Amino acid sequence: MTKELDKKLGTIHLQGIGRVPAITAELLKAGDVIVYNYGHTAKVLSTRPVSARYIEAYVESQISTGGSGKVYIVKIKKDRLVAVGRK
């Protein structure tokens, strides 16, 4: 699928999972759960704009999916689709 169709449908394809719901990064808010390839997840603690095109998200890797529970800062382009899961 093309990026335009992905945005229209509000989904993206993740390795090991398949097609999942997605939103643009600028819509992320505290409490959202980001889903990565093979089902790994991270909980969004907070977000902040760093420029006109990028945001910074403070995320905590989820121990239940093999993460460490550490907090990371990720810089994401605002219009990038990000897979979201259950809270």
N, CA, C and O atoms as a Tinker XYZ file with bonds, in Angstrom:
   348  protein
     1  N      0.838000   -1.188000    0.000000    73     2
     2  CA     0.000000    0.000000    0.000000    64     1     3
     3  C      0.877000    1.243000    0.000000    63     2     4     5
     4  O      2.031000    1.211000    0.428000    81     3
     5  N      0.312000    2.324000   -0.483000    73     3     6
     6  CA     1.053000    3.576000   -0.482000    64     5     7
     7  C      0.842000    4.318000    0.823000    63     6     8     9
     8  O     -0.102000    4.043000    1.564000    81     7
     9  N      1.731000    5.260000    1.096000    73     7    10
    10  CA     1.607000    6.047000    2.323000    64     9    11
    11  C      0.314000    6.842000    2.350000    63    10    12    13
    12  O     -0.296000    7.004000    3.407000    81    11
    13  N     -0.115000    7.345000    1.181000    73    11    14
    14  CA    -1.351000    8.130000    1.118000    64    13    15
    15  C     -2.556000    7.257000    1.485000    63    14    16    17
    16  O     -3.445000    7.694000    2.215000    81    15
    17  N     -2.576000    6.015000    0.970000    73    15    18
    18  CA    -3.684000    5.110000    1.281000    64    17    19
    19  C     -3.646000    4.704000    2.750000    63    18    20    21
    20  O     -4.691000    4.603000    3.393000    81    19
    21  N     -2.444000    4.471000    3.287000    73    19    22
    22  CA    -2.316000    4.160000    4.713000    64    21    23
    23  C     -2.910000    5.280000    5.560000    63    22    24    25
    24  O     -3.649000    5.014000    6.508000    81    23
    25  N     -2.594000    6.535000    5.226000    73    23    26
    26  CA    -3.117000    7.665000    5.995000    64    25    27
    27  C     -4.635000    7.748000    5.878000    63    26    28    29
    28  O     -5.322000    8.035000    6.858000    81    27
    29  N     -5.154000    7.497000    4.684000    73    27    30
    30  CA    -6.600000    7.545000    4.468000    64    29    31
    31  C     -7.311000    6.462000    5.285000    63    30    32    33
    32  O     -8.361000    6.713000    5.877000    81    31
    33  N     -6.732000    5.255000    5.312000    73    31    34
    34  CA    -7.332000    4.144000    6.049000    64    33    35
    35  C     -7.036000    4.199000    7.548000    63    34    36    37
    36  O     -7.745000    3.587000    8.346000    81    35
    37  N     -5.985000    4.934000    7.927000    73    35    38
    38  CA    -5.596000    5.011000    9.340000    64    37    39
    39  C     -4.986000    3.713000    9.844000    63    38    40    41
    40  O     -5.205000    3.317000   10.988000    81    39
    41  N     -4.208000    3.046000    8.972000    73    39    42
    42  CA    -3.546000    1.803000    9.366000    64    41    43
    43  C     -2.130000    1.775000    8.812000    63    42    44    45
    44  O     -1.796000    2.506000    7.879000    81    43
    45  N     -1.299000    0.911000    9.408000    73    43    46
    46  CA     0.019000    0.613000    8.851000    64    45    47
    47  C      0.280000   -0.881000    9.037000    63    46    48    49
    48  O     -0.400000   -1.546000    9.818000    81    47
    49  N      1.262000   -1.394000    8.319000    73    47    50
    50  CA     1.616000   -2.809000    8.423000    64    49    51
    51  C      2.864000   -2.953000    9.280000    63    50    52    53
    52  O      3.892000   -2.329000    9.015000    81    51
    53  N      2.762000   -3.783000   10.311000    73    51    54
    54  CA     3.909000   -4.059000   11.177000    64    53    55
    55  C      4.378000   -5.494000   10.964000    63    54    56    57
    56  O      3.563000   -6.400000   10.792000    81    55
    57  N      5.696000   -5.695000   10.975000    73    55    58
    58  CA     6.243000   -7.038000   10.820000    64    57    59
    59  C      5.824000   -7.915000   11.987000    63    58    60    61
    60  O      5.859000   -7.492000   13.142000    81    59
    61  N      5.432000   -9.125000   11.676000    73    59    62
    62  CA     5.058000  -10.071000   12.715000    64    61    63
    63  C      3.652000   -9.888000   13.250000    63    62    64    65
    64  O      3.194000  -10.692000   14.062000    81    63
    65  N      2.952000   -8.838000   12.806000    73    63    66
    66  CA     1.601000   -8.570000   13.299000    64    65    67
    67  C      0.615000   -8.450000   12.146000    63    66    68    69
    68  O     -0.428000   -9.103000   12.132000    81    67
    69  N      0.960000   -7.608000   11.184000    73    67    70
    70  CA     0.052000   -7.321000   10.078000    64    69    71
    71  C     -0.451000   -5.889000   10.164000    63    70    72    73
    72  O      0.220000   -5.023000   10.726000    81    71
    73  N     -1.634000   -5.638000    9.606000    73    71    74
    74  CA    -2.197000   -4.304000    9.545000    64    73    75
    75  C     -2.809000   -3.918000   10.893000    63    74    76    77
    76  O     -3.599000   -4.674000   11.459000    81    75
    77  N     -2.441000   -2.735000   11.404000    73    75    78
    78  CA    -2.913000   -2.265000   12.714000    64    77    79
    79  C     -3.346000   -0.802000   12.620000    63    78    80    81
    80  O     -2.900000   -0.088000   11.722000    81    79
    81  N     -4.211000   -0.344000   13.535000    73    79    82
    82  CA    -4.617000    1.069000   13.544000    64    81    83
    83  C     -3.421000    1.982000   13.781000    63    82    84    85
    84  O     -2.479000    1.619000   14.485000    81    83
    85  N     -3.471000    3.176000   13.182000    73    83    86
    86  CA    -2.364000    4.128000   13.327000    64    85    87
    87  C     -2.896000    5.553000   13.300000    63    86    88    89
    88  O     -3.951000    5.829000   12.729000    81    87
    89  N     -2.143000    6.453000   13.929000    73    87    90
    90  CA    -2.456000    7.882000   13.919000    64    89    91
    91  C     -1.172000    8.632000   13.584000    63    90    92    93
    92  O     -0.082000    8.065000   13.662000    81    91
    93  N     -1.294000    9.902000   13.211000    73    91    94
    94  CA    -0.085000   10.690000   12.988000    64    93    95
    95  C      0.527000   11.022000   14.347000    63    94    96    97
    96  O     -0.188000   11.150000   15.342000    81    95
    97  N      1.837000   11.160000   14.384000    73    95    98
    98  CA     2.558000   11.376000   15.639000    64    97    99
    99  C      2.095000   12.631000   16.371000    63    98   100   101
   100  O      2.116000   12.668000   17.602000    81    99
   101  N      1.677000   13.658000   15.636000    73    99   102
   102  CA     1.262000   14.885000   16.303000    64   101   103
   103  C      0.004000   14.685000   17.153000    63   102   104   105
   104  O     -0.297000   15.526000   18.000000    81   103
   105  N     -0.739000   13.590000   16.947000    73   103   106
   106  CA    -1.948000   13.305000   17.723000    64   105   107
   107  C     -1.670000   12.463000   18.967000    63   106   108   109
   108  O     -2.578000   12.217000   19.761000    81   107
   109  N     -0.422000   12.019000   19.145000    73   107   110
   110  CA    -0.079000   11.236000   20.335000    64   109   111
   111  C     -0.275000   12.068000   21.591000    63   110   112   113
   112  O     -0.012000   13.271000   21.610000    81   111
   113  N     -0.743000   11.400000   22.640000    73   111   114
   114  CA    -0.909000   12.084000   23.924000    64   113   115
   115  C     -0.524000   11.126000   25.051000    63   114   116   117
   116  O     -0.404000    9.919000   24.840000    81   115
   117  N     -0.338000   11.668000   26.223000    73   115   118
   118  CA     0.043000   10.856000   27.377000    64   117   119
   119  C     -0.994000    9.753000   27.583000    63   118   120   121
   120  O     -2.199000    9.995000   27.527000    81   119
   121  N     -0.504000    8.546000   27.821000    73   119   122
   122  CA    -1.375000    7.401000   28.042000    64   121   123
   123  C     -1.535000    6.510000   26.818000    63   122   124   125
   124  O     -1.921000    5.349000   26.950000    81   123
   125  N     -1.246000    7.031000   25.632000    73   123   126
   126  CA    -1.319000    6.205000   24.419000    64   125   127
   127  C     -0.239000    5.129000   24.468000    63   126   128   129
   128  O      0.792000    5.300000   25.117000    81   127
   129  N     -0.488000    4.024000   23.777000    73   127   130
   130  CA     0.478000    2.933000   23.696000    64   129   131
   131  C      0.921000    2.804000   22.250000    63   130   132   133
   132  O      0.102000    2.563000   21.363000    81   131
   133  N      2.225000    2.965000   22.009000    73   131   134
   134  CA     2.800000    2.800000   20.674000    64   133   135
   135  C      3.136000    1.325000   20.495000    63   134   136   137
   136  O      3.707000    0.695000   21.384000    81   135
   137  N      2.772000    0.779000   19.326000    73   135   138
   138  CA     3.073000   -0.614000   19.015000    64   137   139
   139  C      4.163000   -0.639000   17.948000    63   138   140   141
   140  O      4.090000    0.082000   16.953000    81   139
   141  N      5.180000   -1.481000   18.169000    73   139   142
   142  CA     6.289000   -1.644000   17.237000    64   141   143
   143  C      6.203000   -3.019000   16.577000    63   142   144   145
   144  O      5.332000   -3.821000   16.912000    81   143
   145  N      7.108000   -3.285000   15.640000    73   143   146
   146  CA     7.164000   -4.593000   14.990000    64   145   147
   147  C      7.234000   -5.712000   16.023000    63   146   148   149
   148  O      7.844000   -5.567000   17.082000    81   147
   149  N      6.600000   -6.825000   15.692000    73   147   150
   150  CA     6.566000   -8.025000   16.517000    64   149   151
   151  C      5.862000   -7.825000   17.859000    63   150   152   153
   152  O      6.032000   -8.636000   18.769000    81   151
   153  N      5.073000   -6.752000   17.993000    73   151   154
   154  CA     4.225000   -6.572000   19.164000    64   153   155
   155  C      4.827000   -5.878000   20.356000    63   154   156   157
   156  O      4.164000   -5.761000   21.386000    81   155
   157  N      6.046000   -5.416000   20.264000    73   155   158
   158  CA     6.629000   -4.671000   21.387000    64   157   159
   159  C      5.873000   -3.357000   21.543000    63   158   160   161
   160  O      5.441000   -2.762000   20.555000    81   159
   161  N      5.716000   -2.908000   22.782000    73   159   162
   162  CA     4.942000   -1.696000   23.034000    64   161   163
   163  C      5.693000   -0.731000   23.941000    63   162   164   165
   164  O      6.625000   -1.108000   24.652000    81   163
   165  N      5.261000    0.523000   23.895000    73   163   166
   166  CA     5.805000    1.559000   24.771000    64   165   167
   167  C      4.681000    2.525000   25.103000    63   166   168   169
   168  O      3.918000    2.919000   24.221000    81   167
   169  N      4.575000    2.906000   26.354000    73   167   170
   170  CA     3.541000    3.834000   26.806000    64   169   171
   171  C      4.060000    5.265000   26.706000    63   170   172   173
   172  O      5.170000    5.558000   27.150000    81   171
   173  N      3.262000    6.151000   26.125000    73   171   174
   174  CA     3.639000    7.556000   25.992000    64   173   175
   175  C      3.412000    8.239000   27.336000    63   174   176   177
   176  O      2.302000    8.222000   27.867000    81   175
   177  N      4.464000    8.836000   27.880000    73   175   178
   178  CA     4.362000    9.562000   29.146000    64   177   179
   179  C      4.032000   11.029000   28.905000    63   178   180   181
   180  O      3.247000   11.625000   29.643000    81   179
   181  N      4.639000   11.613000   27.861000    73   179   182
   182  CA     4.344000   12.999000   27.498000    64   181   183
   183  C      4.913000   13.281000   26.113000    63   182   184   185
   184  O      5.751000   12.537000   25.604000    81   183
   185  N      4.440000   14.368000   25.515000    73   183   186
   186  CA     4.966000   14.803000   24.215000    64   185   187
   187  C      5.162000   16.309000   24.261000    63   186   188   189
   188  O      4.552000   17.018000   25.061000    81   187
   189  N      6.041000   16.774000   23.369000    73   187   190
   190  CA     6.221000   18.217000   23.241000    64   189   191
   191  C      6.750000   18.518000   21.855000    63   190   192   193
   192  O      7.538000   17.742000   21.314000    81   191
   193  N      6.330000   19.636000   21.265000    73   191   194
   194  CA     6.871000   20.007000   19.957000    64   193   195
   195  C      8.308000   20.499000   20.116000    63   194   196   197
   196  O      8.628000   21.202000   21.074000    81   195
   197  N      9.173000   20.126000   19.169000    73   195   198
   198  CA    10.557000   20.612000   19.204000    64   197   199
   199  C     10.856000   21.499000   18.008000    63   198   200   201
   200  O     11.849000   22.227000   18.008000    81   199
   201  N     10.008000   21.446000   16.988000    73   199   202
   202  CA    10.131000   22.322000   15.828000    64   201   203
   203  C      8.794000   22.295000   15.099000    63   202   204   205
   204  O      7.836000   21.679000   15.566000    81   203
   205  N      8.735000   22.956000   13.966000    73   203   206
   206  CA     7.501000   22.974000   13.189000    64   205   207
   207  C      7.176000   21.600000   12.614000    63   206   208   209
   208  O      6.020000   21.323000   12.295000    81   207
   209  N      8.185000   20.735000   12.478000    73   207   210
   210  CA     7.975000   19.438000   11.825000    64   209   211
   211  C      8.136000   18.228000   12.737000    63   210   212   213
   212  O      7.782000   17.119000   12.337000    81   211
   213  N      8.659000   18.405000   13.950000    73   211   214
   214  CA     8.956000   17.265000   14.813000    64   213   215
   215  C      8.384000   17.437000   16.210000    63   214   216   217
   216  O      8.183000   18.552000   16.691000    81   215
   217  N      8.124000   16.281000   16.858000    73   215   218
   218  CA     7.770000   16.260000   18.274000    64   217   219
   219  C      8.767000   15.357000   18.993000    63   218   220   221
   220  O      9.434000   14.529000   18.373000    81   219
   221  N      8.856000   15.530000   20.294000    73   219   222
   222  CA     9.591000   14.610000   21.148000    64   221   223
   223  C      8.570000   13.902000   22.011000    63   222   224   225
   224  O      7.685000   14.532000   22.590000    81   223
   225  N      8.697000   12.596000   22.091000    73   223   226
   226  CA     7.808000   11.824000   22.953000    64   225   227
   227  C      8.655000   11.111000   23.997000    63   226   228   229
   228  O      9.669000   10.492000   23.675000    81   227
   229  N      8.232000   11.205000   25.237000    73   227   230
   230  CA     8.871000   10.473000   26.315000    64   229   231
   231  C      8.072000    9.191000   26.463000    63   230   232   233
   232  O      6.890000    9.231000   26.802000    81   231
   233  N      8.712000    8.043000   26.211000    73   231   234
   234  CA     8.006000    6.769000   26.227000    64   233   235
   235  C      8.689000    5.804000   27.189000    63   234   236   237
   236  O      9.904000    5.850000   27.380000    81   235
   237  N      7.888000    4.931000   27.789000    73   235   238
   238  CA     8.393000    3.907000   28.699000    64   237   239
   239  C      8.166000    2.552000   28.054000    63   238   240   241
   240  O      7.029000    2.195000   27.745000    81   239
   241  N      9.244000    1.788000   27.845000    73   239   242
   242  CA     9.083000    0.468000   27.240000    64   241   243
   243  C      8.303000   -0.421000   28.207000    63   242   244   245
   244  O      8.470000   -0.336000   29.424000    81   243
   245  N      7.461000   -1.261000   27.648000    73   243   246
   246  CA     6.588000   -2.108000   28.458000    64   245   247
   247  C      7.265000   -3.438000   28.759000    63   246   248   249
   248  O      7.653000   -4.166000   27.845000    81   247
   249  N      7.402000   -3.748000   30.022000    73   247   250
   250  CA     8.061000   -4.967000   30.465000    64   249   251
   251  C      7.286000   -6.195000   29.998000    63   250   252   253
   252  O      7.891000   -7.225000   29.701000    81   251
   253  N      5.963000   -6.104000   29.928000    73   251   254
   254  CA     5.138000   -7.257000   29.545000    64   253   255
   255  C      5.415000   -7.735000   28.125000    63   254   256   257
   256  O      5.090000   -8.874000   27.789000    81   255
   257  N      6.012000   -6.887000   27.279000    73   255   258
   258  CA     6.322000   -7.299000   25.907000    64   257   259
   259  C      7.829000   -7.419000   25.691000    63   258   260   261
   260  O      8.310000   -7.306000   24.563000    81   259
   261  N      8.555000   -7.643000   26.755000    73   259   262
   262  CA     9.993000   -7.863000   26.626000    64   261   263
   263  C     10.829000   -6.603000   26.771000    63   262   264   265
   264  O     12.042000   -6.643000   26.561000    81   263
   265  N     10.204000   -5.485000   27.126000    73   263   266
   266  CA    10.939000   -4.234000   27.304000    64   265   267
   267  C     11.593000   -4.176000   28.672000    63   266   268   269
   268  O     11.443000   -5.081000   29.493000    81   267
   269  N     12.316000   -3.098000   28.897000    73   267   270
   270  CA    13.080000   -2.962000   30.137000    64   269   271
   271  C     12.390000   -2.082000   31.163000    63   270   272   273
   272  O     12.802000   -2.042000   32.322000    81   271
   273  N     11.345000   -1.379000   30.751000    73   271   274
   274  CA    10.705000   -0.435000   31.658000    64   273   275
   275  C     11.434000    0.892000   31.711000    63   274   276   277
   276  O     11.076000    1.761000   32.505000    81   275
   277  N     12.458000    1.065000   30.873000    73   275   278
   278  CA    13.214000    2.309000   30.839000    64   277   279
   279  C     12.438000    3.383000   30.082000    63   278   280   281
   280  O     11.579000    3.080000   29.254000    81   279
   281  N     12.754000    4.635000   30.380000    73   279   282
   282  CA    12.140000    5.771000   29.690000    64   281   283
   283  C     13.093000    6.261000   28.604000    63   282   284   285
   284  O     14.283000    6.462000   28.844000    81   283
   285  N     12.550000    6.445000   27.424000    73   283   286
   286  CA    13.325000    6.904000   26.279000    64   285   287
   287  C     12.705000    8.173000   25.712000    63   286   288   289
   288  O     11.509000    8.416000   25.873000    81   287
   289  N     13.520000    8.975000   25.051000    73   287   290
   290  CA    13.037000   10.142000   24.312000    64   289   291
   291  C     13.160000    9.802000   22.841000    63   290   292   293
   292  O     14.244000    9.465000   22.363000    81   291
   293  N     12.043000    9.891000   22.117000    73   291   294
   294  CA    12.072000    9.620000   20.680000    64   293   295
   295  C     11.621000   10.873000   19.935000    63   294   296   297
   296  O     10.652000   11.529000   20.317000    81   295
   297  N     12.341000   11.184000   18.875000    73   295   298
   298  CA    12.011000   12.336000   18.035000    64   297   299
   299  C     11.294000   11.793000   16.808000    63   298   300   301
   300  O     11.835000   10.956000   16.085000    81   299
   301  N     10.066000   12.275000   16.571000    73   299   302
   302  CA     9.230000   11.742000   15.500000    64   301   303
   303  C      8.700000   12.883000   14.642000    63   302   304   305
   304  O      8.254000   13.907000   15.161000    81   303
   305  N      8.751000   12.701000   13.333000    73   303   306
   306  CA     8.160000   13.676000   12.430000    64   305   307
   307  C      6.650000   13.690000   12.649000    63   306   308   309
   308  O      6.029000   12.632000   12.746000    81   307
   309  N      6.056000   14.882000   12.727000    73   307   310
   310  CA     4.642000   15.019000   13.077000    64   309   311
   311  C      3.694000   14.261000   12.156000    63   310   312   313
   312  O      2.663000   13.763000   12.609000    81   311
   313  N      4.026000   14.166000   10.866000    73   311   314
   314  CA     3.102000   13.513000    9.942000    64   313   315
   315  C      3.363000   12.015000    9.781000    63   314   316   317
   316  O      2.732000   11.373000    8.940000    81   315
   317  N      4.268000   11.452000   10.560000    73   315   318
   318  CA     4.559000   10.013000   10.490000    64   317   319
   319  C      3.434000    9.220000   11.142000    63   318   320   321
   320  O      2.940000    9.591000   12.207000    81   319
   321  N      3.030000    8.120000   10.493000    73   319   322
   322  CA     2.027000    7.253000   11.088000    64   321   323
   323  C      2.671000    6.382000   12.174000    63   322   324   325
   324  O      3.743000    5.810000   11.974000    81   323
   325  N      1.997000    6.295000   13.322000    73   323   326
   326  CA     2.483000    5.539000   14.453000    64   325   327
   327  C      1.383000    4.560000   14.841000    63   326   328   329
   328  O      0.234000    4.959000   15.034000    81   327
   329  N      1.728000    3.282000   14.956000    73   327   330
   330  CA     0.745000    2.271000   15.353000    64   329   331
   331  C      0.391000    2.465000   16.819000    63   330   332   333
   332  O      1.269000    2.665000   17.659000    81   331
   333  N     -0.894000    2.405000   17.118000    73   331   334
   334  CA    -1.353000    2.562000   18.499000    64   333   335
   335  C     -2.152000    1.346000   18.907000    63   334   336   337
   336  O     -2.853000    0.741000   18.097000    81   335
   337  N     -2.033000    0.995000   20.187000    73   335   338
   338  CA    -2.728000   -0.175000   20.720000    64   337   339
   339  C     -3.567000    0.193000   21.914000    63   338   340   341
   340  O     -3.873000    1.361000   22.154000    81   339
   341  N     -3.935000   -0.835000   22.662000    73   339   342
   342  CA    -4.772000   -0.628000   23.846000    64   341   343
   343  C     -3.988000    0.014000   24.977000    63   342   344   345
   344  O     -2.776000   -0.168000   25.098000    81   343
   345  N     -4.697000    0.763000   25.799000    73   343   346
   346  CA    -4.081000    1.449000   26.936000    64   345   347
   347  C     -3.994000    0.546000   28.125000    63   346   348
   348  O     -3.502000    0.955000   29.176000    81   347
